[in-house]
Coordinates of C-alpha atoms in Angstrom, one line a residue:
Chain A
X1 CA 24.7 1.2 14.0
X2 CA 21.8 3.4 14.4
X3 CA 21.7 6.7 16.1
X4 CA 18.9 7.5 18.8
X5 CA 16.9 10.6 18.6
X6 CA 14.4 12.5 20.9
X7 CA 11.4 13.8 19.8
X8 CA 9.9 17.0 19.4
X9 CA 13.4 17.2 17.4
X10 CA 15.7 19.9 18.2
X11 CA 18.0 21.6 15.9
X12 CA 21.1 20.3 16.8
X13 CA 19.4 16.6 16.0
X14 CA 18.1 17.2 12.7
X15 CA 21.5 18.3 11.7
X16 CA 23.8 15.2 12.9
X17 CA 21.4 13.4 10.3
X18 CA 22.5 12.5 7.0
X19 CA 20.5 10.4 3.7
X20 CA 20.2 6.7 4.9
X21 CA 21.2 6.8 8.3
X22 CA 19.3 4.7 10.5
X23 CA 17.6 6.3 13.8
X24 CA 15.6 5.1 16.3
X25 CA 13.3 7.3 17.5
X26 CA 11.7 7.8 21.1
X27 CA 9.4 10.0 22.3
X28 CA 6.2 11.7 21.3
X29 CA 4.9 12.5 17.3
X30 CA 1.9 13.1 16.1
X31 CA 0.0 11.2 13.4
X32 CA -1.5 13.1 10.2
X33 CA -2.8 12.0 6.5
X34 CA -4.7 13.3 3.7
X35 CA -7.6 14.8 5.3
X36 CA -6.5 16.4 8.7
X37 CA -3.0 17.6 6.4
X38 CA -5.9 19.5 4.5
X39 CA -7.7 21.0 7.8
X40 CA -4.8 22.1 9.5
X41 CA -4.0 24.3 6.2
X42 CA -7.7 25.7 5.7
X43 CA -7.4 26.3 9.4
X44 CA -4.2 28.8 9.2
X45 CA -5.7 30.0 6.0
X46 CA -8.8 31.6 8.1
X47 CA -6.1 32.4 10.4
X48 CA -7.4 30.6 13.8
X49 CA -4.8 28.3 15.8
X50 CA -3.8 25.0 15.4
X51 CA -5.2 22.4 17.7
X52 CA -1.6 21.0 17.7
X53 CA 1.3 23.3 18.5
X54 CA 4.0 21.6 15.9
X55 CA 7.2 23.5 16.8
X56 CA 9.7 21.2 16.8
X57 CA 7.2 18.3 16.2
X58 CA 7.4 15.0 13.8
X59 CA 4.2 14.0 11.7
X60 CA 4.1 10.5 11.2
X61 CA 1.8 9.8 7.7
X62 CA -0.1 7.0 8.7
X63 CA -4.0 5.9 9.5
X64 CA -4.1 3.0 12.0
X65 CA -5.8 0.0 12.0
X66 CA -8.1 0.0 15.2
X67 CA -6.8 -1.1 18.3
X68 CA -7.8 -4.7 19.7
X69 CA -8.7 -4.9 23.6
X70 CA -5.8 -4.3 25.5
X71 CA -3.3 -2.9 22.9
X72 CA -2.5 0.9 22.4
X73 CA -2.9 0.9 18.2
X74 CA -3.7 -1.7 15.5
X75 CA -1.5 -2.2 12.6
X76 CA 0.2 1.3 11.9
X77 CA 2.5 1.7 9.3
X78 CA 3.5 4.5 6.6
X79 CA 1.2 6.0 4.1
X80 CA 2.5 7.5 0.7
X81 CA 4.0 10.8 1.5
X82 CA 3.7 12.4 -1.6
X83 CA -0.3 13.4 -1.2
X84 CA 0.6 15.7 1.5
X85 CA 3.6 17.6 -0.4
X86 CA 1.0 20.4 -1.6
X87 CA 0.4 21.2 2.4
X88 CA 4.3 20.3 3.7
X89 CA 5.8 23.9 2.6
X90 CA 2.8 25.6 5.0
X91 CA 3.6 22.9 7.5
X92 CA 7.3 23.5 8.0
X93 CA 6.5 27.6 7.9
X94 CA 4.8 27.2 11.0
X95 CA 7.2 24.7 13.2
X96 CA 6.9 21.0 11.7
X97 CA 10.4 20.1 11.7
X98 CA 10.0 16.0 10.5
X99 CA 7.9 13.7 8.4
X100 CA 7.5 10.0 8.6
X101 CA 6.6 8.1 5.6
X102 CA 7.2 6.4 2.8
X103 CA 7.8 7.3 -1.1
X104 CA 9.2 10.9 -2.7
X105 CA 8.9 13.9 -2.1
X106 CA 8.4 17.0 -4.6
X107 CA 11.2 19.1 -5.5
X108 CA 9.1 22.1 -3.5
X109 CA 9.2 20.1 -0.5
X110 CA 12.9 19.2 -0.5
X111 CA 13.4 23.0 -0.9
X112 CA 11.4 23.7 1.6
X113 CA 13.0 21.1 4.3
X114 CA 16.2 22.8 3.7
X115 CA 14.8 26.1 3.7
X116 CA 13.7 25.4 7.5
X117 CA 16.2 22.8 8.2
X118 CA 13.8 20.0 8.5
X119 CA 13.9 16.1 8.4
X120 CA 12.0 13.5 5.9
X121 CA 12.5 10.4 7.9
X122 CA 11.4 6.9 6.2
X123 CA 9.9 3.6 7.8
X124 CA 9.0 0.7 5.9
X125 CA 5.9 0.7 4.2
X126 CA 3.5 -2.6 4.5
X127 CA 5.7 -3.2 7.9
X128 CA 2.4 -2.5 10.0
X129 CA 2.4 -4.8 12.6
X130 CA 6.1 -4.5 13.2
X131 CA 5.6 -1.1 13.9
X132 CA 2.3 -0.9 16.3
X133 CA 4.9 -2.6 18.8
X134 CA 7.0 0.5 19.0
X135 CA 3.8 2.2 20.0
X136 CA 3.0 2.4 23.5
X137 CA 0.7 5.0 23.9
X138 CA -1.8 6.7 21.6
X139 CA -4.5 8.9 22.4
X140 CA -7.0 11.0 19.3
X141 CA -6.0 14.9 20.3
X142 CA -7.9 16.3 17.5
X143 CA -10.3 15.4 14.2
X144 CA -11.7 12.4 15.9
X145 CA -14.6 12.7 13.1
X146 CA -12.1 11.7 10.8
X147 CA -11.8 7.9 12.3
X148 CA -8.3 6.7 11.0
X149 CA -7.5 10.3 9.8
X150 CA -7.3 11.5 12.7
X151 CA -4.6 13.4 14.5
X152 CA -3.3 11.0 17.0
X153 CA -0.5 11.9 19.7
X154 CA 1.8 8.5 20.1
X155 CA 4.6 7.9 22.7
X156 CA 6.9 5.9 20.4
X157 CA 10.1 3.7 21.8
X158 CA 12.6 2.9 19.6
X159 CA 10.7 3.2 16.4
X160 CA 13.1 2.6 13.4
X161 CA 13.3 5.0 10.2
X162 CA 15.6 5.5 7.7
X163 CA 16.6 9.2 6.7
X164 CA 15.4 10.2 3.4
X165 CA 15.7 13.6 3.0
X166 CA 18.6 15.5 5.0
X167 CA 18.6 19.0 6.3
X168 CA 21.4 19.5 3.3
X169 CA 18.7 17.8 0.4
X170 CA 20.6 14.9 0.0
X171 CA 17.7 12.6 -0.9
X172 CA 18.3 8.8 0.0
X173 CA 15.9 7.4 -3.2
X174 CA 18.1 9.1 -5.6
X175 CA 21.4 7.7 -4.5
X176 CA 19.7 4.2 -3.7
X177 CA 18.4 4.0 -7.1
X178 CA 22.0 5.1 -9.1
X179 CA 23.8 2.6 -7.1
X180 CA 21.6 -0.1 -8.7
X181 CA 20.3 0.9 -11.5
X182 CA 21.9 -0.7 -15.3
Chain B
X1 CA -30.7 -25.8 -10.2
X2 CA -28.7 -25.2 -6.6
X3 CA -30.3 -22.7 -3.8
X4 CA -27.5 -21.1 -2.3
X5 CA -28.6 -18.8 1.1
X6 CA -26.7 -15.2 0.3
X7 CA -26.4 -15.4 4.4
X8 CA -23.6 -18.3 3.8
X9 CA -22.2 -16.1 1.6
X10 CA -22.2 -13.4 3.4
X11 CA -20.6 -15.6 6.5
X12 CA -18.0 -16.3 4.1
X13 CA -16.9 -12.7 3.0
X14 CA -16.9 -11.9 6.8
X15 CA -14.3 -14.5 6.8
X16 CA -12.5 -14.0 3.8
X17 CA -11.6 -9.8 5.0
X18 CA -10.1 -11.2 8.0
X19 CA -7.9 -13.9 6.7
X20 CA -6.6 -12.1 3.8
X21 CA -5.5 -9.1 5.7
X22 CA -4.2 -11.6 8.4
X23 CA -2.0 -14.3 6.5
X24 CA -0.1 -13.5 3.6
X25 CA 0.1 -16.2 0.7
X26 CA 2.7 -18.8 0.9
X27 CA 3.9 -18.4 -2.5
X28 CA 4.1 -14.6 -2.0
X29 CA 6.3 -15.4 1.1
X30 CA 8.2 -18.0 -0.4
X31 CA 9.2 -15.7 -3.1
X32 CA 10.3 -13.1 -0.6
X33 CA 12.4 -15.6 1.0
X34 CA 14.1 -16.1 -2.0
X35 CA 14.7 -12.6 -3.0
X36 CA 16.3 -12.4 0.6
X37 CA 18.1 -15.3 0.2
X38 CA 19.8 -15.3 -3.3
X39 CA 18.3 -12.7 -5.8
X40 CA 19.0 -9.2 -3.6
X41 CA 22.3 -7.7 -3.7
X42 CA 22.1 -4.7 -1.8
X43 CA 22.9 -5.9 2.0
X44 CA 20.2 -2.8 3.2
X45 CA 17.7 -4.4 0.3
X46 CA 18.2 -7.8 2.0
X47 CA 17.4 -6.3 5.6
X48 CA 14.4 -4.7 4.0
X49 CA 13.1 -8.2 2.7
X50 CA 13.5 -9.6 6.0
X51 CA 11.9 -7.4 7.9
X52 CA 8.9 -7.5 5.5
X53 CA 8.7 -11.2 5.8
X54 CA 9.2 -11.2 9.8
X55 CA 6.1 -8.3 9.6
X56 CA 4.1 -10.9 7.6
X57 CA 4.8 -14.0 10.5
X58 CA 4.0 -11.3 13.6
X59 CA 0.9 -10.4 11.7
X60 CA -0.2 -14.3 11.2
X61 CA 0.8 -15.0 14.9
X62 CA -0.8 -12.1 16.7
X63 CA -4.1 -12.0 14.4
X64 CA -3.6 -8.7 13.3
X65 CA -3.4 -7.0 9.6
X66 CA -0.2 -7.0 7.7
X67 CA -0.7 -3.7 6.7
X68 CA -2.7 -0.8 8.2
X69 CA -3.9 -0.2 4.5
X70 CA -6.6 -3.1 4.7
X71 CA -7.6 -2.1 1.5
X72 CA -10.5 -1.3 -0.5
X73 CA -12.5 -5.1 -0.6
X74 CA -12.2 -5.8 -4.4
X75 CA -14.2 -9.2 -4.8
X76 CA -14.0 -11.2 -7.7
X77 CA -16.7 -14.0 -7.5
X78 CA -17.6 -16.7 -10.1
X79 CA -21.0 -17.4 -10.4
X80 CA -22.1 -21.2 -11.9
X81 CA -25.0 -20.7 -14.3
X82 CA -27.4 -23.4 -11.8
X83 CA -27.2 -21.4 -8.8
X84 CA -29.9 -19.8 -7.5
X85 CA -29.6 -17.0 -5.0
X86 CA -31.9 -17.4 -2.3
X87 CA -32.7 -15.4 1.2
X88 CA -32.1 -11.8 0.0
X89 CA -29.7 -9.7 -2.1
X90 CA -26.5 -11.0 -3.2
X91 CA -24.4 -8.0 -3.5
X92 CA -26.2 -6.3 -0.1
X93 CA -25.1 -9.7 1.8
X94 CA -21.4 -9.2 0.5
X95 CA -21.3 -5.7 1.7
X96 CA -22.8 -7.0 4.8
X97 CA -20.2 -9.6 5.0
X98 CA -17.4 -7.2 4.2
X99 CA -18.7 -4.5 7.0
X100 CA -18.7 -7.2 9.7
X101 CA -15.2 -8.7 8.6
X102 CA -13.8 -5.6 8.6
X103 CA -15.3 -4.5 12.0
X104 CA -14.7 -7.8 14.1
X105 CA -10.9 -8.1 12.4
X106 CA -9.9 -4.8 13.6
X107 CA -9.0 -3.9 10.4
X108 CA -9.4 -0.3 9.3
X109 CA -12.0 1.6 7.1
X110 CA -10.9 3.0 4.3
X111 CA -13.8 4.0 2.1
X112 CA -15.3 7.4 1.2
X113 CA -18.7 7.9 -0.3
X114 CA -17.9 10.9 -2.3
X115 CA -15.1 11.2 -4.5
X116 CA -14.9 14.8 -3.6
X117 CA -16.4 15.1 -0.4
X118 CA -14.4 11.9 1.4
X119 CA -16.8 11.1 4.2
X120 CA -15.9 7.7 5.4
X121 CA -18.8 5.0 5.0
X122 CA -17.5 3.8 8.6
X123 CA -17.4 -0.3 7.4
X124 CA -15.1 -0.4 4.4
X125 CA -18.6 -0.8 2.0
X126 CA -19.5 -0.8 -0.8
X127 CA -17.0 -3.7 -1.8
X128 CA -15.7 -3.6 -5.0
X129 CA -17.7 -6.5 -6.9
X130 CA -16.8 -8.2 -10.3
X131 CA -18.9 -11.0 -11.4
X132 CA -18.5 -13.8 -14.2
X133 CA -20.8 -16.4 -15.2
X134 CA -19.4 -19.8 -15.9
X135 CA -20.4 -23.4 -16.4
X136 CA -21.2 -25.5 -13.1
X137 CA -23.1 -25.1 -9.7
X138 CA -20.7 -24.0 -7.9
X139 CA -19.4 -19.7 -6.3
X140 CA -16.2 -19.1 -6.1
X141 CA -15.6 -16.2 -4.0
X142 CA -11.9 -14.5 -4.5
X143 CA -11.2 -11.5 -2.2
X144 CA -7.5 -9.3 -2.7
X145 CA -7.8 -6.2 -0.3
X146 CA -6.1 -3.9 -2.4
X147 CA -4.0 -0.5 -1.0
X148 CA -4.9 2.7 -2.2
X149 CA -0.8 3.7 -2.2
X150 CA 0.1 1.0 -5.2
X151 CA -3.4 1.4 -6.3
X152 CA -2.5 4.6 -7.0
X153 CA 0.2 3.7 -9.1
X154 CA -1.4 2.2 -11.8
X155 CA -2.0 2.7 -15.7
X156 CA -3.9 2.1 -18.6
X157 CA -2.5 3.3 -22.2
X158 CA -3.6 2.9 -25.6
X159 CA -0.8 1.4 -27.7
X160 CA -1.0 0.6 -31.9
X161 CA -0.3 -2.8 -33.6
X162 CA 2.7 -2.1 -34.5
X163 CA 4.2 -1.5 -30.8
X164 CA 4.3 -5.1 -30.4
X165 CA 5.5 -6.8 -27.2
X166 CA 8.4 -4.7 -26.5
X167 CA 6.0 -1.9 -26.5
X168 CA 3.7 -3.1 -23.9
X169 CA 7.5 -4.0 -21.9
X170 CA 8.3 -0.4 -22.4
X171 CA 5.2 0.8 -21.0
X172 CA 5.6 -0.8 -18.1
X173 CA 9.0 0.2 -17.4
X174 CA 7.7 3.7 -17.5
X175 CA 4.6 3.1 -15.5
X176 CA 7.2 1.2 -12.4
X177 CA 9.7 3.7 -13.0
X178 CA 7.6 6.9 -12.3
X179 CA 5.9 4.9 -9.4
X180 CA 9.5 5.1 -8.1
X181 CA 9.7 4.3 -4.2
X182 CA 5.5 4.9 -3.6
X183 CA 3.9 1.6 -4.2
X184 CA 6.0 -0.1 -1.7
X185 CA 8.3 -2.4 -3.4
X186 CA 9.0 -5.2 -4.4
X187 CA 5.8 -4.5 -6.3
X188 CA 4.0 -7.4 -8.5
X189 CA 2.8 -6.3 -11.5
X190 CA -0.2 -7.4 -13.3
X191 CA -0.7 -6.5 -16.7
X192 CA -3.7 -7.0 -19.2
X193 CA -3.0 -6.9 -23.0
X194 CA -5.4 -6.4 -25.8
X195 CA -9.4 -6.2 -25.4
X196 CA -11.1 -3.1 -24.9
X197 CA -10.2 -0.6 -22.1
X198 CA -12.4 -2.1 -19.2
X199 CA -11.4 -5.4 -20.1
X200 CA -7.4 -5.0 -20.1
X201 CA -7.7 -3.4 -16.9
X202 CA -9.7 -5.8 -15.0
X203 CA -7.3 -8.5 -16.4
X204 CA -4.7 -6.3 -15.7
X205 CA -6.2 -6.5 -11.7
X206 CA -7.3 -10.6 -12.3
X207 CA -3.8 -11.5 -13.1
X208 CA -2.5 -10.6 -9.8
X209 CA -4.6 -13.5 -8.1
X210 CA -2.0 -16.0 -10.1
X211 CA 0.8 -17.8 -8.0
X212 CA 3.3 -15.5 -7.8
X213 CA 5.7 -16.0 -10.9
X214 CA 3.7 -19.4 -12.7
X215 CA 4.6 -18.4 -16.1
X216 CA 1.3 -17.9 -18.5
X217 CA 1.0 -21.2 -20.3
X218 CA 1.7 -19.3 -23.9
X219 CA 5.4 -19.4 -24.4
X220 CA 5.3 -16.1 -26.0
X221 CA 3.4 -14.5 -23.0
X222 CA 5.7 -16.3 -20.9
X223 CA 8.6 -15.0 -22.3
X224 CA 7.1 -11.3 -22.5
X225 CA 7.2 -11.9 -18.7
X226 CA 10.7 -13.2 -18.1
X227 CA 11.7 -10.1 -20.3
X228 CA 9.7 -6.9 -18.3
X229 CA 10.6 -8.6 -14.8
X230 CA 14.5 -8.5 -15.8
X231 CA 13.7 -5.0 -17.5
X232 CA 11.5 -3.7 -14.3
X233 CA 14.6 -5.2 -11.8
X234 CA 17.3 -3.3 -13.8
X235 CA 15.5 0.1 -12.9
X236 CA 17.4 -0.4 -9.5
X237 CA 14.6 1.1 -7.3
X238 CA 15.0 -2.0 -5.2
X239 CA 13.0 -3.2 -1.8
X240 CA 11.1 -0.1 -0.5
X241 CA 12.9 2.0 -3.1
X242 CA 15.8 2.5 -1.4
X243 CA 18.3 0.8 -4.1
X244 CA 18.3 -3.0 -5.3
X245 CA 17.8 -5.8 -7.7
X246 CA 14.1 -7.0 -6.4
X247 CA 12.0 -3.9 -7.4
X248 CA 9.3 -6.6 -8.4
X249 CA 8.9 -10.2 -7.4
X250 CA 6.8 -11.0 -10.3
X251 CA 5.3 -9.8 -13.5
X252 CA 2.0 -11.6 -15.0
X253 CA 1.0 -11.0 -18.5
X254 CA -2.9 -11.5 -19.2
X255 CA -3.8 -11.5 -23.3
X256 CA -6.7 -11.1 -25.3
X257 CA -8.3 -11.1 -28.0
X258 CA -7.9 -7.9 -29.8
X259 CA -9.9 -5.0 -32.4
X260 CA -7.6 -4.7 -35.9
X261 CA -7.0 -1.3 -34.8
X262 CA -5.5 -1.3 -30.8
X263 CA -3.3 -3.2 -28.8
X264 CA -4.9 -1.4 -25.1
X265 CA -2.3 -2.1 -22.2
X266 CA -2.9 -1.8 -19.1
X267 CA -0.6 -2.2 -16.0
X268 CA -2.4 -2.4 -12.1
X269 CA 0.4 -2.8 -9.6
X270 CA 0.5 -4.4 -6.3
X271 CA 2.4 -3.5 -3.2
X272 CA 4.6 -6.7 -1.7
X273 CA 1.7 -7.4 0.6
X274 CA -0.3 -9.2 -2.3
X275 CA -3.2 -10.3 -0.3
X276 CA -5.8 -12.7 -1.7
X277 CA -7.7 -15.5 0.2
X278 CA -10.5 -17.4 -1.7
X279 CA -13.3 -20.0 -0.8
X280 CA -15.8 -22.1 -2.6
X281 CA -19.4 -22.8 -1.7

């Protein structure tokens, strides 16, 4: 059965989640990849503001495909999450509380998600167009420059993830891969 | 000798970008229906397989990509030695092809022009072309949109002689095993054995355009194949990594000819949605 969550997250959500659980998530998130992962960090490294406030707020990894006339977001499904680990300490220091996307994570960053009691939420990569139809809203609210890279805010409805990494550190891959392995 | 307009070709590319990224193979399908059906046993792997296959049928239905990753364009095109190009510039009427495929499909664009500076090129160009010469009047134009995330994944080591088979098997283990949940299993896995560097990989990247899981016609190759698919399934990554028997669908084994002194191995792998679409002119 899957849970339902609400996002931004709030604490008392993040920790009713445990490894492999399945959640449906509605609400609003935020897109960010490679490129607008590395602006946001130079950016709090010169010390200006955000152009997102991300207290409490999930970053899905993911560049969309265009949108065709008439629909809110092409194909959008999860990038590998492992290129932004170098910037996802620095993001959870300053609010982010979950992560969408697909692939492990770096020891640092499973430290630092229970450090600051955070989320690391999977959906299934190569699963684009299934996911586009959970979108129903997406606007660019900063980097439009960056085309796909882009931060986009989306108003999601019932998008489905898997838990990967738990507030505790319990890491969903790990225990996945044991079961099976011989 | 046969004129042959680069515009038709370039009409052709244009379609090519669109139906690959639209419609995935049927053998690649059929394969994943299998694995649903009777090779997974992990009841969440099986759901995962499912879901993959009902993305593929949405995608084909609504005209719209599989994936959001819509690849770099790597083009593989087979030139016969009596054509004649005519009407421009072959590999600028590709790119052309690809830049208007790419914008009328929707599809996204992932290229940069600089390594290090990563501004996008806005059309998905330059396409990534490689050419062979062969007998005939005829092109043959193969185009597999490959992801950067299993892209990413891949590997080229030098083994010696006396590594043998089992240790090109063992190199691939390693290579699938460290790739762990990133390349988006069930991964195919193309390998290229013996040559030079260059050559292993791009047979390494050519072997992927086989039907998913036709043996290579050597028995020896074939069985190399049998072996590292059984090897690669035991690692128990499973379907999006998240435990399971199908952690690849396929491998495919390319050989050749080899210097005395190596035995190069090299291992490209591909995520599950193992686009290719080809056309002849």
């Amino acid at each position: 059965m899957e849970k339902q969550i609400a996002a931004p997250l709030t604490d008392r959500d993040i920790e009713s989640l445990e490894a492999g659980d399945k959640v449906l998530i509605n609400g609003v998130i935020y897109t960010g990849r490679d490129a607008a992962h590395k602006r946001l960090v130079e950016t709090l490294e010169r010390g200006e503001d955000l152009p997102v406030d991300l207290q409490g707020q999930i970053i899905y990894y993911v560049g969309p495909c265009p949108a065709k006339p008439g629909d809110p977001i092409g194909s959008a499904g999860p990038t590998t999450s492992g290129r932004m680990d170098v910037y996802t300490p620095t993001m959870l220091e300053v609010g982010l509380r979950g992560m969408i996307g697909k692939g492990n994570r770096s020891d640092e960053v499973v430290e630092a998600i229970k450090e600051y009691k955070g989320v690391y939420l999977l959906a299934i990569g190569g699963a684009g167009a299934l996911l586009a139809k959970c979108v129903n809203k997406a606007e660019v609210v900063a980097y439009e420059e960056l085309g796909p890279e882009a931060i986009f805010r989306l108003e999601v409805e019932d998008f489905p993830v898997v838990v990967g990494v738990d507030a505790a550190g319990n890491d969903i891959y790990v225990k996945g891969r044991e079961e099976y392995a011989r | 000798m046969r004129e042959l307009d680069v515009e038709q070709v370039k009409e052709t590319v244009s379609d090519l970008c669109v139906q690959a990224n639209y419609h995935l193979p049927g053998d690649v399908l059929e394969v994943l229906q299998r694995a649903a059906d009777e090779e997974e046993e992990s009841p969440v792997g099986r759901e995962v397989l499912e879901l993959i296959i009902d993305n593929a049928e949405t995608a084909a239905d609504e005209k719209m990509p599989i994936c959001q990753d819509t690849g770099s364009a790597v083009i593989f095109l087979d030139i016969g030695q009596d054509v004649h190009f005519v009407g421009g510039d072959l590999e600028e009427a590709i790119n052309r092809g690809v830049a208007e495929g790419y914008e009328r499909g929707y599809l996204r664009k992932s290229m940069t022009e600089d390594p290090f500076e990563r501004d996008n090129t806005g059309d998905n160009t330059p396409a990534i072309i490689h050419t062979q010469i062969v007998p005939g009047d005829q092109v043959k134009i193969a185009l597999a949109p490959k992801g950067g995330g299993a892209e990413n994944m891949s590997a080229a080591r030098g083994l010696t002689p006396a590594d043998g088979p089992d240790g090109v098997k063992d190199f691939v283990v390693d290579t699938v095993s460290s790739a762990g949940s990133n390349p988006c299993p069930p991964i195919v896995v193309g390998v290229g054995v013996g040559s030079t560097l260059e050559k292993a990989v791009l047979l390494a990247k050519k072997s992927l355009l086989r039907p998913l899981r036709q043996p290579h016609p050597r028995e020896h190759i074939a069985e190399l194949e049998r072996q590292t698919l059984a090897a690669v399934n035991d690692l128990g990554i499973g379907p999006q990594g998240l435990g399971g028997r199908t952690t690849a669908l396929a491998v495919h084994i390319e050989p050749h000819s080899s210097h005395i002194a190596s035995l190069l191995a090299a291992v490209n792998i591909q995520c599950h949605a193992a686009r290719h679409a080809e056309a002849i002119l």
